[in-house]
Coordinates of C-alpha atoms and ligand atoms in Angstrom, one line a residue:
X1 CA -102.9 -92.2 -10.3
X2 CA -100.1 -94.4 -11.2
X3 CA -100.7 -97.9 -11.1
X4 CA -98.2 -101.1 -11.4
X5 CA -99.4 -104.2 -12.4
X6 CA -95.9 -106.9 -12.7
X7 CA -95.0 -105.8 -16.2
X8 CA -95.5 -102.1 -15.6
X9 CA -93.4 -102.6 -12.0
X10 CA -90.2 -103.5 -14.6
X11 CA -90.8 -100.4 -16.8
X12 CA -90.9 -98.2 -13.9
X13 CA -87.6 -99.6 -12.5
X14 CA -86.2 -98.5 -15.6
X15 CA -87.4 -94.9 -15.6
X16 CA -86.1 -94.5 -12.3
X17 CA -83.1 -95.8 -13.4
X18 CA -82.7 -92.5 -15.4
X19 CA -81.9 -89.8 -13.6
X20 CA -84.0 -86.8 -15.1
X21 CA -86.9 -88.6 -14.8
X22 CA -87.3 -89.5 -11.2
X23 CA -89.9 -88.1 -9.7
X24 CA -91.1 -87.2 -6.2
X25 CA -94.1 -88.5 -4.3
X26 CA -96.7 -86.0 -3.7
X27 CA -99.5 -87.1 -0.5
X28 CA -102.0 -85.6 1.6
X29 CA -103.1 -86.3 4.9
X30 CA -106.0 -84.5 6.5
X31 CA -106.2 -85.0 10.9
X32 CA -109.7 -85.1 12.1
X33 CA -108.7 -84.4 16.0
X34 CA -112.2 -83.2 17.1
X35 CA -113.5 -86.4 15.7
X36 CA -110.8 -88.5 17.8
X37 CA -112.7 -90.7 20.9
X38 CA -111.2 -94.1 21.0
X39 CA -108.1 -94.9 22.9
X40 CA -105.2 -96.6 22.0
X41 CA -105.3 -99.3 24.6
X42 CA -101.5 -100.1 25.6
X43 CA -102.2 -103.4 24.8
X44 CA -102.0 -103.3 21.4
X45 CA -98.3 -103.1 21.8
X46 CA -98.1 -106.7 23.9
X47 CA -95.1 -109.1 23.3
X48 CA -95.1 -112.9 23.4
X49 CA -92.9 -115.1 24.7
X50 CA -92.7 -118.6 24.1
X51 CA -90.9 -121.9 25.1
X52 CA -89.6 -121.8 21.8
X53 CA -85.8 -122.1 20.7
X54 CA -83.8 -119.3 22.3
X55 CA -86.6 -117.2 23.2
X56 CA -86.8 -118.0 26.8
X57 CA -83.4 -119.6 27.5
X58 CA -80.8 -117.6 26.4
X59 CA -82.9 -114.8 25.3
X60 CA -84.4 -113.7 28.2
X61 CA -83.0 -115.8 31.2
X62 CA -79.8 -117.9 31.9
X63 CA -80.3 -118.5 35.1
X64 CA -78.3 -117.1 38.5
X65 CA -75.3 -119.0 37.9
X66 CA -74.3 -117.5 34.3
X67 CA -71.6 -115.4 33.3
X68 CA -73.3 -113.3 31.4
X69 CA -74.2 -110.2 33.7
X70 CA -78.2 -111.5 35.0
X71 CA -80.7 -110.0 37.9
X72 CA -81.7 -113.1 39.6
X73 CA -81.3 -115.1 36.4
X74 CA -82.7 -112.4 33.9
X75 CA -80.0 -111.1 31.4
X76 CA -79.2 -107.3 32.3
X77 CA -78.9 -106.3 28.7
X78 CA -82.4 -107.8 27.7
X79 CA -84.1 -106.1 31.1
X80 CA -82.5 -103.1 30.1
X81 CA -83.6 -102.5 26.5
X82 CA -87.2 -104.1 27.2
X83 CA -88.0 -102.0 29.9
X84 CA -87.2 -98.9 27.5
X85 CA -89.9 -100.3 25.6
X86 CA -93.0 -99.6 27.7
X87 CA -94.3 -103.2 27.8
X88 CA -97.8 -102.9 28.8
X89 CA -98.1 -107.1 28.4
X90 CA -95.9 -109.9 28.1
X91 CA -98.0 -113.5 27.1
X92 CA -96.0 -116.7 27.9
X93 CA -95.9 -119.9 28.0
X94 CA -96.7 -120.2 24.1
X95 CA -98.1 -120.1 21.8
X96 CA -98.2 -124.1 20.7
X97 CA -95.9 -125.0 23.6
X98 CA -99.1 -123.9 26.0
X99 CA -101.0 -127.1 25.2
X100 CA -98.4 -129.3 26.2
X101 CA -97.3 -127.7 29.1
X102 CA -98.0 -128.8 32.8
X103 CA -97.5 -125.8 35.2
X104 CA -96.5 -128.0 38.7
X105 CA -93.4 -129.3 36.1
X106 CA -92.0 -125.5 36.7
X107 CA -92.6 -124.5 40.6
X108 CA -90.5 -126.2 43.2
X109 CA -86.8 -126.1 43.7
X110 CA -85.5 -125.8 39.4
X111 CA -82.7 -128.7 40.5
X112 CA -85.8 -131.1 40.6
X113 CA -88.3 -129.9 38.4
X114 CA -89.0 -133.2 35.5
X115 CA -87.5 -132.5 32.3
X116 CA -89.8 -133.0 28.9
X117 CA -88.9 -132.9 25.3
X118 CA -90.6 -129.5 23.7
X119 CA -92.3 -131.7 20.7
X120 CA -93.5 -128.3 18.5
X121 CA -90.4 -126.7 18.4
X122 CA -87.5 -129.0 17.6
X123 CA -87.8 -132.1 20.2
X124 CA -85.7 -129.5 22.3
X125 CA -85.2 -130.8 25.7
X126 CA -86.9 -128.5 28.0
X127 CA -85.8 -128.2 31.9
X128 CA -88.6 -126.6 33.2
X129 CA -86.4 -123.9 34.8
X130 CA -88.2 -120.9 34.0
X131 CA -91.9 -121.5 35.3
X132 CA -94.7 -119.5 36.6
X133 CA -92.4 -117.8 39.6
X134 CA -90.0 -116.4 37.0
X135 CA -92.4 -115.7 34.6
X136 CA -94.6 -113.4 36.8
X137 CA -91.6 -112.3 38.5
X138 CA -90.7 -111.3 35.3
X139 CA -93.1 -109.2 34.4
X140 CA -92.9 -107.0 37.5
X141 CA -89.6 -106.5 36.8
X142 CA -90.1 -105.0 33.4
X143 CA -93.7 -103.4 34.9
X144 CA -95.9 -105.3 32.6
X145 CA -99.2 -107.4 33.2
X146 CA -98.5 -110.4 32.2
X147 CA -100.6 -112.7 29.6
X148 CA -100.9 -116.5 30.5
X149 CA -102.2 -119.3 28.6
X150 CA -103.7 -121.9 30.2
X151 CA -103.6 -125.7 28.5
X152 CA -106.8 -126.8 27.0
X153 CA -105.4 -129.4 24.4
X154 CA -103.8 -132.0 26.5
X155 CA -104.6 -130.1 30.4
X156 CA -107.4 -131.1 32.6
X157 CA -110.0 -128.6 33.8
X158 CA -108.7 -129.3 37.2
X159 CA -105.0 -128.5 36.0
X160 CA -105.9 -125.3 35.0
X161 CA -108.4 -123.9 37.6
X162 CA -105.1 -124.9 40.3
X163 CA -102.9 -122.9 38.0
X164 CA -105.3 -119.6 38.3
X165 CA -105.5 -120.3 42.5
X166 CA -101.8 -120.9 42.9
X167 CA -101.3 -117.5 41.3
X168 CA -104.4 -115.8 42.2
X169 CA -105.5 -116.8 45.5
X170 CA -104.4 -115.2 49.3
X171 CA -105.3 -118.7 51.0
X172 CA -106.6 -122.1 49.8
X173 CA -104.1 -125.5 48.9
X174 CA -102.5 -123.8 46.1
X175 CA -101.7 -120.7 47.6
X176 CA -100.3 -123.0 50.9
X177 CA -98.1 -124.3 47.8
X178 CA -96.9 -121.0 46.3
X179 CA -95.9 -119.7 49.6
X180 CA -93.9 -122.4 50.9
X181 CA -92.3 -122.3 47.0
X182 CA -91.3 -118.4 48.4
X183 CA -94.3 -116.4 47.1
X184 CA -96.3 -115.1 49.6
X185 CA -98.8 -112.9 48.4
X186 CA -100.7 -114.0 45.2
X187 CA -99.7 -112.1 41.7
X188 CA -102.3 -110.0 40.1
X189 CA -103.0 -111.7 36.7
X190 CA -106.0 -110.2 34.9
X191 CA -105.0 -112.3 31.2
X192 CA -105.9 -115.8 31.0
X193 CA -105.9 -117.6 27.6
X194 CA -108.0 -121.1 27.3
X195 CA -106.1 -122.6 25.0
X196 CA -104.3 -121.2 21.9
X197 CA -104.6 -122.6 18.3
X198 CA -107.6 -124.9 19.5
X199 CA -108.1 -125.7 15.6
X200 CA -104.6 -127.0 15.3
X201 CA -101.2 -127.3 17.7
X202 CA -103.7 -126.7 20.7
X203 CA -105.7 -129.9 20.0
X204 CA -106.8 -129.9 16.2
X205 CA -110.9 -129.4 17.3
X206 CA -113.8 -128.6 15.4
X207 CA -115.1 -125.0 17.0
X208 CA -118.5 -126.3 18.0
X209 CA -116.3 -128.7 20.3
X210 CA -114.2 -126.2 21.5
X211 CA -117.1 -123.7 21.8
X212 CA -118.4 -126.2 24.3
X213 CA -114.7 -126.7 26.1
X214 CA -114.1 -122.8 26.4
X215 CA -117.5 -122.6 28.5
X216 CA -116.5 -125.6 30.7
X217 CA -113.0 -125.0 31.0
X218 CA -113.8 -121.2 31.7
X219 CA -116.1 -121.7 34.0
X220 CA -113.5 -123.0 36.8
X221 CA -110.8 -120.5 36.0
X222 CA -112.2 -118.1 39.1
X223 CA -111.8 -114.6 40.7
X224 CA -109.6 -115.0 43.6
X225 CA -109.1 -112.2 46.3
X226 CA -109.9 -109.4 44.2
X227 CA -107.6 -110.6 41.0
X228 CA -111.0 -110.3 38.0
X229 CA -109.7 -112.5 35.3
X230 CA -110.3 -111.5 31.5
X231 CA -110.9 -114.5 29.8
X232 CA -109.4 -115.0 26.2
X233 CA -111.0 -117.7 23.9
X234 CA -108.9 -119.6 21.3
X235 CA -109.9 -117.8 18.0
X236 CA -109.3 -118.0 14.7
X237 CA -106.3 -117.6 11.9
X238 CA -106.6 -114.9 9.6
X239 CA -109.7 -116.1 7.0
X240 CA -111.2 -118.5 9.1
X241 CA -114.9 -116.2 9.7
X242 CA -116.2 -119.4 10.6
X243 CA -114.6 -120.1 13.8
X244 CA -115.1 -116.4 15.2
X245 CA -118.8 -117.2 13.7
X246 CA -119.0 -120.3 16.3
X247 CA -117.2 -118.8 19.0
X248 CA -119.3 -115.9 18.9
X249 CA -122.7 -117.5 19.0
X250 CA -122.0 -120.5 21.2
X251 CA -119.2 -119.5 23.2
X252 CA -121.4 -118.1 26.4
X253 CA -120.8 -115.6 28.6
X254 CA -117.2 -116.2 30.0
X255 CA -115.6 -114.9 26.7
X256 CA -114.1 -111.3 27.8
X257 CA -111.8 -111.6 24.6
X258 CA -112.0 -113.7 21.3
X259 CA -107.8 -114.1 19.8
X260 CA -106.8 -113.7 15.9
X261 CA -103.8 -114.9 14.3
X262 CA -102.0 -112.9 11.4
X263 CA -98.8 -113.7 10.0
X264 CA -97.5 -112.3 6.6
X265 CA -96.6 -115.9 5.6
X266 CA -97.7 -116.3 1.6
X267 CA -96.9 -119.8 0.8
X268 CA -95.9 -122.2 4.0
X269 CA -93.7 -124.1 1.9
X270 CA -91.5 -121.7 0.9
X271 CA -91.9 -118.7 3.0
X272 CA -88.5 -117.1 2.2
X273 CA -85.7 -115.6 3.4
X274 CA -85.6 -112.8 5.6
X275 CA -82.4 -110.8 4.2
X276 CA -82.1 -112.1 0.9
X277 CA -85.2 -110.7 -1.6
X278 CA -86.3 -108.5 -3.9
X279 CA -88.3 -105.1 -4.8
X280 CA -91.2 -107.2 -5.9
X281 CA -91.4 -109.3 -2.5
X282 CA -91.0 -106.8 -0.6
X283 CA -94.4 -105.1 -2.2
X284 CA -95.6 -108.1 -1.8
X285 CA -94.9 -108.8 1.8
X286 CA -96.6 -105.2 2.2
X287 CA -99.3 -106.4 0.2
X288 CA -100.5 -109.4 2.6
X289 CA -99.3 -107.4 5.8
X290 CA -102.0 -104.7 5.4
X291 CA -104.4 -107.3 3.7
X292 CA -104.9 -107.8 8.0
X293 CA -107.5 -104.6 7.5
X294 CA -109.9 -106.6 5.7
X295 CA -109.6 -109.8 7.6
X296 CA -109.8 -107.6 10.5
X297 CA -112.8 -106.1 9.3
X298 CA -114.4 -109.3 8.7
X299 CA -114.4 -110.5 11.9
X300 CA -115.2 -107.4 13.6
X301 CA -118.2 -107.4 11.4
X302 CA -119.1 -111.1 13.0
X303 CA -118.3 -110.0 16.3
X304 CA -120.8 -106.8 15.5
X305 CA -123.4 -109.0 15.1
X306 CA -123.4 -111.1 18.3
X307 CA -121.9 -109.0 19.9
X308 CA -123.1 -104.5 19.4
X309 CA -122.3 -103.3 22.5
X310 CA -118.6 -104.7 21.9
X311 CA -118.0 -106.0 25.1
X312 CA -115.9 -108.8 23.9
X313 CA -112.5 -107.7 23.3
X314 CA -110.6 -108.6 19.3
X315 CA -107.1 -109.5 21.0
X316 CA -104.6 -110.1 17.7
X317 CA -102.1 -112.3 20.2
X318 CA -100.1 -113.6 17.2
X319 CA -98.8 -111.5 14.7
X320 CA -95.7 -110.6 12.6
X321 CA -93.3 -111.6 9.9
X322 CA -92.2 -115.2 9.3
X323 CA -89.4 -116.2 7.2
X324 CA -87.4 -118.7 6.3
X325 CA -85.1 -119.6 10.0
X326 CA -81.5 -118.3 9.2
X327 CA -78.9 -121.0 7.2
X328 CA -77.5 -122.6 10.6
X329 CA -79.6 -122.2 13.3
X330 CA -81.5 -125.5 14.8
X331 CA -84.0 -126.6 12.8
X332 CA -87.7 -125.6 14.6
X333 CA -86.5 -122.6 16.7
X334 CA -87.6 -120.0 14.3
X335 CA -84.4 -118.0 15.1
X336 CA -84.7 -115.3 12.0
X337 CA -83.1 -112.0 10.9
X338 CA -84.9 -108.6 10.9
X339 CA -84.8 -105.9 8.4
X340 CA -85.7 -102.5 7.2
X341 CA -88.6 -104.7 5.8
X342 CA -89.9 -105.9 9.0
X343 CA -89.9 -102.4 10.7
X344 CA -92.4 -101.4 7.7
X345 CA -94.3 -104.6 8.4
X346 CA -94.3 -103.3 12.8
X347 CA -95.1 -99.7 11.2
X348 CA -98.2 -100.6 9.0
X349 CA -99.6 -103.4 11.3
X350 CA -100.0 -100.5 14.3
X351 CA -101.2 -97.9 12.3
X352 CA -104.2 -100.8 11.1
X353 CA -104.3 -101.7 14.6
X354 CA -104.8 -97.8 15.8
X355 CA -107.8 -97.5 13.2
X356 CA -109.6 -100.6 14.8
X357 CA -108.8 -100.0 18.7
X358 CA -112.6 -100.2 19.5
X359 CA -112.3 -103.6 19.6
X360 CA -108.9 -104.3 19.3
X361 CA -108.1 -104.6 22.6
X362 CA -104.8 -106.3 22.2
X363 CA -101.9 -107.5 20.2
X364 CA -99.0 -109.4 20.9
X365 CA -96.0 -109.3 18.4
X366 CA -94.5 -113.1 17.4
X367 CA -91.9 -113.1 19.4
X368 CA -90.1 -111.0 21.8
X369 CA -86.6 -112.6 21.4
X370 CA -84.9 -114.7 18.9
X371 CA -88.2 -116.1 17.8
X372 CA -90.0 -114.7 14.4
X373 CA -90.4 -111.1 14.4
X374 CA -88.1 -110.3 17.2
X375 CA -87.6 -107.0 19.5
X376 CA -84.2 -109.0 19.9
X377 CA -81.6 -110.8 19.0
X378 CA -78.9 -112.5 21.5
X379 CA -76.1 -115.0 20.8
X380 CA -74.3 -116.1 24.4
X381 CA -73.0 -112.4 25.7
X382 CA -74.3 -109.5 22.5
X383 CA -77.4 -108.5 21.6
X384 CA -78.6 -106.7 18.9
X385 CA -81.7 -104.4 18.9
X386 CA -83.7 -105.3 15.5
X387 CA -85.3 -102.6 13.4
X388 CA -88.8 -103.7 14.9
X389 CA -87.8 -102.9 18.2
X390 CA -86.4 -99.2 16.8
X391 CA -90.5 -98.7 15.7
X392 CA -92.0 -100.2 18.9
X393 CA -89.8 -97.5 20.5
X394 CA -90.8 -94.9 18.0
X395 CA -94.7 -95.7 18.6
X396 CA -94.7 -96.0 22.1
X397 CA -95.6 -92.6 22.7
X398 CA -99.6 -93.6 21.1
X399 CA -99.5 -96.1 23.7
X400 CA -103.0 -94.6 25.7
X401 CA -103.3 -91.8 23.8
X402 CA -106.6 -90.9 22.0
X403 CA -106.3 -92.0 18.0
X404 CA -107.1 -89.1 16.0
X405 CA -109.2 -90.2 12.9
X406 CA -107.2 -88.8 9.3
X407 CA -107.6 -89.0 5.6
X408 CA -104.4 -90.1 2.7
X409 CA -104.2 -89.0 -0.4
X410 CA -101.4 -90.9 -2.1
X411 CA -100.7 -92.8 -4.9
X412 CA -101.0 -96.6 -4.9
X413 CA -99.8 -99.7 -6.7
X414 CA -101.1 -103.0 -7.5
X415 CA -98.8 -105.6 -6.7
X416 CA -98.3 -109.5 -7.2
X417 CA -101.5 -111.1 -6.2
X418 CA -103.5 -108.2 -7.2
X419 CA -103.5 -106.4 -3.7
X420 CA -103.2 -102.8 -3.1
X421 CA -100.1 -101.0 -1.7
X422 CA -100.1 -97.4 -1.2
X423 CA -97.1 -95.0 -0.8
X424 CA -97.7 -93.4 2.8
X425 CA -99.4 -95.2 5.7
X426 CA -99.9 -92.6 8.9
X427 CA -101.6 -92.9 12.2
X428 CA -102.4 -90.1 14.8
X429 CA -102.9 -89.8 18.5
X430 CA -103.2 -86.7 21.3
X431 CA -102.0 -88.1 24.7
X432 CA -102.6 -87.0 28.0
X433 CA -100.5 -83.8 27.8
X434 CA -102.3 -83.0 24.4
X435 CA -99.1 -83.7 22.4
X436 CA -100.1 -84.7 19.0
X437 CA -98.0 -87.6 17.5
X438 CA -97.9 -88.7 13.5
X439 CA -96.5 -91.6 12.6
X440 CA -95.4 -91.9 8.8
X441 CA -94.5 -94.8 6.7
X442 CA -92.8 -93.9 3.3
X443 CA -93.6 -97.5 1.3
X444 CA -92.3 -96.0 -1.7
X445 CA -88.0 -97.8 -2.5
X446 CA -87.3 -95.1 -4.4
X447 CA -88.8 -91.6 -4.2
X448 CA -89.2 -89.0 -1.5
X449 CA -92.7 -88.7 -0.8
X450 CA -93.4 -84.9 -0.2
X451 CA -97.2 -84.9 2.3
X452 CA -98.8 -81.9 2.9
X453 CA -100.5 -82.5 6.6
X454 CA -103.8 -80.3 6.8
X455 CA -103.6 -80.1 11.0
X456 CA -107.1 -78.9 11.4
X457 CA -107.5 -77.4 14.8
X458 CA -104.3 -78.9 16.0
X459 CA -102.5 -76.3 17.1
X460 CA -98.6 -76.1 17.8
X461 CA -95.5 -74.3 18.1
X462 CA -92.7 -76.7 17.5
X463 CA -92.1 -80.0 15.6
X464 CA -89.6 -82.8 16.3
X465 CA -89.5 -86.2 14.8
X466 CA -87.5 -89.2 14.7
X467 CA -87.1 -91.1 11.5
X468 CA -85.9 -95.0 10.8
X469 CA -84.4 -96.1 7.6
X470 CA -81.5 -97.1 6.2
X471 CA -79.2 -97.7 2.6
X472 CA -81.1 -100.8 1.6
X473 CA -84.6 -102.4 2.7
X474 CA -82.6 -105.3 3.3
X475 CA -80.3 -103.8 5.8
X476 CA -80.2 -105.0 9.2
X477 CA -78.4 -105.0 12.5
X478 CA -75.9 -108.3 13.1
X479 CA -73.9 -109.3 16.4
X480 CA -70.6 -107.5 14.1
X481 CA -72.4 -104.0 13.0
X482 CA -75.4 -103.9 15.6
X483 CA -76.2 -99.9 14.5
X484 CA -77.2 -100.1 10.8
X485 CA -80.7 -100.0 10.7
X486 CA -81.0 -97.3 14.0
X487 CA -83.3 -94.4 14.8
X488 CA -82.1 -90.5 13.8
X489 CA -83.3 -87.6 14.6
X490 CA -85.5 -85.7 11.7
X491 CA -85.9 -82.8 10.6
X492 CA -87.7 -82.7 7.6
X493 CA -90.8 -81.4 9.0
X494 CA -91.7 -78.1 9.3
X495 CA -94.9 -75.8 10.4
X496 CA -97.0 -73.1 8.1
X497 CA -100.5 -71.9 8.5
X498 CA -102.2 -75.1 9.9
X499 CA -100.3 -76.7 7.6
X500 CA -97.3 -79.4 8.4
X501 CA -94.9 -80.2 5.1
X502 CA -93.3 -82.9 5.3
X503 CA -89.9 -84.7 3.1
X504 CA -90.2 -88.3 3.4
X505 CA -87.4 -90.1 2.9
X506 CA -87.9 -93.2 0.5
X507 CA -88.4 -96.2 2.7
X508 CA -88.9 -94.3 5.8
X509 CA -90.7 -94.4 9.2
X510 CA -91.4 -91.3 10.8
X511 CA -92.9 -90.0 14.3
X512 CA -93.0 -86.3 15.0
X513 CA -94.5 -84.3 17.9
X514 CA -96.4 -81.6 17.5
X515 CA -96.4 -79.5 20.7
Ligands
AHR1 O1 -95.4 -118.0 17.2 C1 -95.1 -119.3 16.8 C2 -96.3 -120.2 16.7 O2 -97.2 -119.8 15.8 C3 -97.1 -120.3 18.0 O3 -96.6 -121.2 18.9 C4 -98.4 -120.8 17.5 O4 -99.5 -120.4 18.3 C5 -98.5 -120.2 16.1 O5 -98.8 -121.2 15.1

């Protein structure tokens, strides 16, 4: 096995550096399909969209009066790639902007709704324009169940048990309200988020206090004319066992789902730049990004305890790259690149995800425009598909498809602060019209990584794929050359005798079907 400790990194640059010596990767992968039970749940491929910079205005609405080409306000061009994306669930209003928001500011006629300054992200001056009407009309438009999160850090119990009746309920006060704002029949909204970041942005508590407010607050949110709400407690970020500890032992009966944070953020003082890096931080990125199985691990093991029969849900509702916000965009609006690095991050993140979908009920990538990790980028009239978006299209077809259980044999590297990469991540899944897919990740810069795939009783007679990569890791899609980092078709796979060989591309991400 070849390892790579810093020094060892530098003298393997220079071997590949000469030609005769480069070598190819060699990996196995073994599919255990009669072993596969859990489903993917659909969820696990949420988005999240926030009150945050361009995410919202500009990124996903400009209202009716715009130039740019809109469906009641909506940008066409957003609607139109989103909706090729499968969206099973869209979470909104934030994020930190959720504990600061007050839902009657965004119902009524938009001309009159109050204005307030967006204090998290950048003192922005926030019109109120797209509210709870847009929002849920929103997410019928793209077909997805929508994710809300109600305000625990500065809200009122009352606030929020009006907010669940306005949407929820056929008749009452609220629901009076809703209709004569032009919404006559309730929206089905089965999410409902009490609080987000309770420990911090969301009112910097202890989690015995908010234990005790996530019963209290809970208990009012009610089940109006058949809408069942699944209720989501604040949870923790990344290392913090304690907090899911609390939650889990004190948080009573109400909790339907318990959140997690994850973001592949090293050092929150210097977090770096999103194009501009080098072989060793790119390792390195990998490094913390699939450091999220253990963490994930650890709470699950928590949750285990307290909770065997796993009826409460692990929902990972933040997660995702953060970098440095481009040179020249507004300070606090997060607005960042995304390259061939981030699609590995989207890649290695689901395939973790798949392994865990027992409890992991849900995810929600941060953010689904202009924010963080984004499915897009817009500036006024272009957008820009990122290479994240090019793998949530790639991976939609696991989307509620049985996970098949497999075994890699590759070779691995130590990287800068002593964490593990390997060379090949994979996931598996069967869906409903027993198509087999396999997703591959080629982590490797510089060598072809050749896998033998042992199919086991997966049987088929054809094999397509799709593969992502591009010249550098670095590359990326911009408003002037929007195709450089774009999916092609793949055919480097073939069948033989059970067998499936496959020629991995260095940096690559592949999904094939095996019919
Ligand atoms: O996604 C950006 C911010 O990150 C969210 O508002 C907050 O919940 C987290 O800290």
């Amino acid at each position: 096995m070849r390892t790579y400790t810093m020094k060892m990194g530098v003298l393997a640059l220079m071997l590949a550096a000469l030609p005769g010596l480069r070598a190819q990767e060699k990996a196995t992968v073994t599919l255990h399909a009669n072993q596969g039970k859990d489903t993917i749940s659909k969820h696990i491929y949420g988005q999240f969209a926030e009150h945050l910079g361009t995410c919202i205005y500009g990124g996903l609405w400009v209202g009716e009066d715009s130039d740019i080409p809109n469906t009641r306000g909506y940008r066409n061009d957003v609607l139109g790639a989103l909706k090729e994306l499968d969206i099973p669930n869209l979470r909104w209003p934030g994020g930190c902007f959720a504990d600061e928001y007050h839902w009657m500011d965004g119902i009524g006629p938009r001309d009159q709704r109050p204005r307030m300054v967006n204090n998290n992200w950048g003192g922005t001056v926030e019109d109120n324009s797209f509210g709870t009407h847009e929002f849920l009309d929103l997410c019928e438009l793209l077909g997805c169940e929508p994710y809300v999160s109600g305000n625990v850090g500065s809200g009122t119990v009352e606030e929020m048990a009006k907010w669940v009746a306005y949407m929820t309920a056929e008749d009452g006060p609220m629901a009076k309200l809703r209709k004569q704002n032009g919404r006559e029949k309730p929206w089905k909204v089965k999410y409902f988020g009490v609080g987000n970041e309770s420990w911090g942005c969301g009112g910097s508590m202890r989690p015995e206090f908010y234990a005790d407010l996530f019963r209290r607050y809970s208990t009012y949110c009610r089940d109006y004319s058949g809408n069942r709400l699944f209720k989501i407690a604040s949870g923790a970020s990344d290392y913090d066992y304690n907090w899911t500890e609390v939650l889990m032992k004190n948080g009573g009966g109400n909790m339907n789902g318990l959140s997690l944070h994850y973001y592949t953020v090293m050092d929150w003082n210097e977090k770096g730049s999103a194009t501009r890096f080098n072989d060793d931080d790119y390792y390195r990125t990998l490094g913390k990004c699939l450091e999220i199985e253990q963490v994930i691990q650890r709470h699950i093991a928590i949750m285990d305890k307290y909770d065997p029969e796993r009826k409460v849900a692990l929902m990972v509702d933040e997660w995702g790259t953060w970098w440095d916000q481009e040179p020249g965009t507004i300070p606090g609006h997060l607005f960042q690149q995304n390259t061939l690095r981030d699609a590995m991050v989207a890649a290695l993140t689901l395939n973790v995800f798949h392994k865990y979908t027992g409890r992991i009920q849900m995810a929600n990538i941060a953010q689904i425009a202009n924010v963080l990790q984004s499915m897009i980028l817009t500036k006024d009239d272009k957008m820009v598909l990122t290479p994240t978006y090019h793998v949530f299209h790639m991976y939609k077809v696991h989307q509620d498809a049985v996970c098949i259980p497999l075994d890699i044999r590759c070779e691995r590297r130590v990287v800068r602060d002593d964490r593990i990469v390997p060379t090949l991540s994979a996931t598996a899944s069967r869906d409903g019209e027993g198509v087999v897919h396999i997703s591959l990740a080629n982590i490797d810069l510089e060598h072809t990584c050749d896998v033998d795939i042992d199919l086991g009783d997966v049987t088929g007679k054809s094999v397509t794929g799709t593969i992502l990569t591009a010249a550098g890791i670095a590359d990326h899609n911009s408003f002037e050359q929007p195709d450089v980092v774009k999916p092609e078709a793949f055919g480097g796979a073939r069948l033989a005798k059970g067998m499936l060989k496959v020629s991995l591309p260095a940096k690559s991400i592949v999904t094939l079907s095996i019919r």
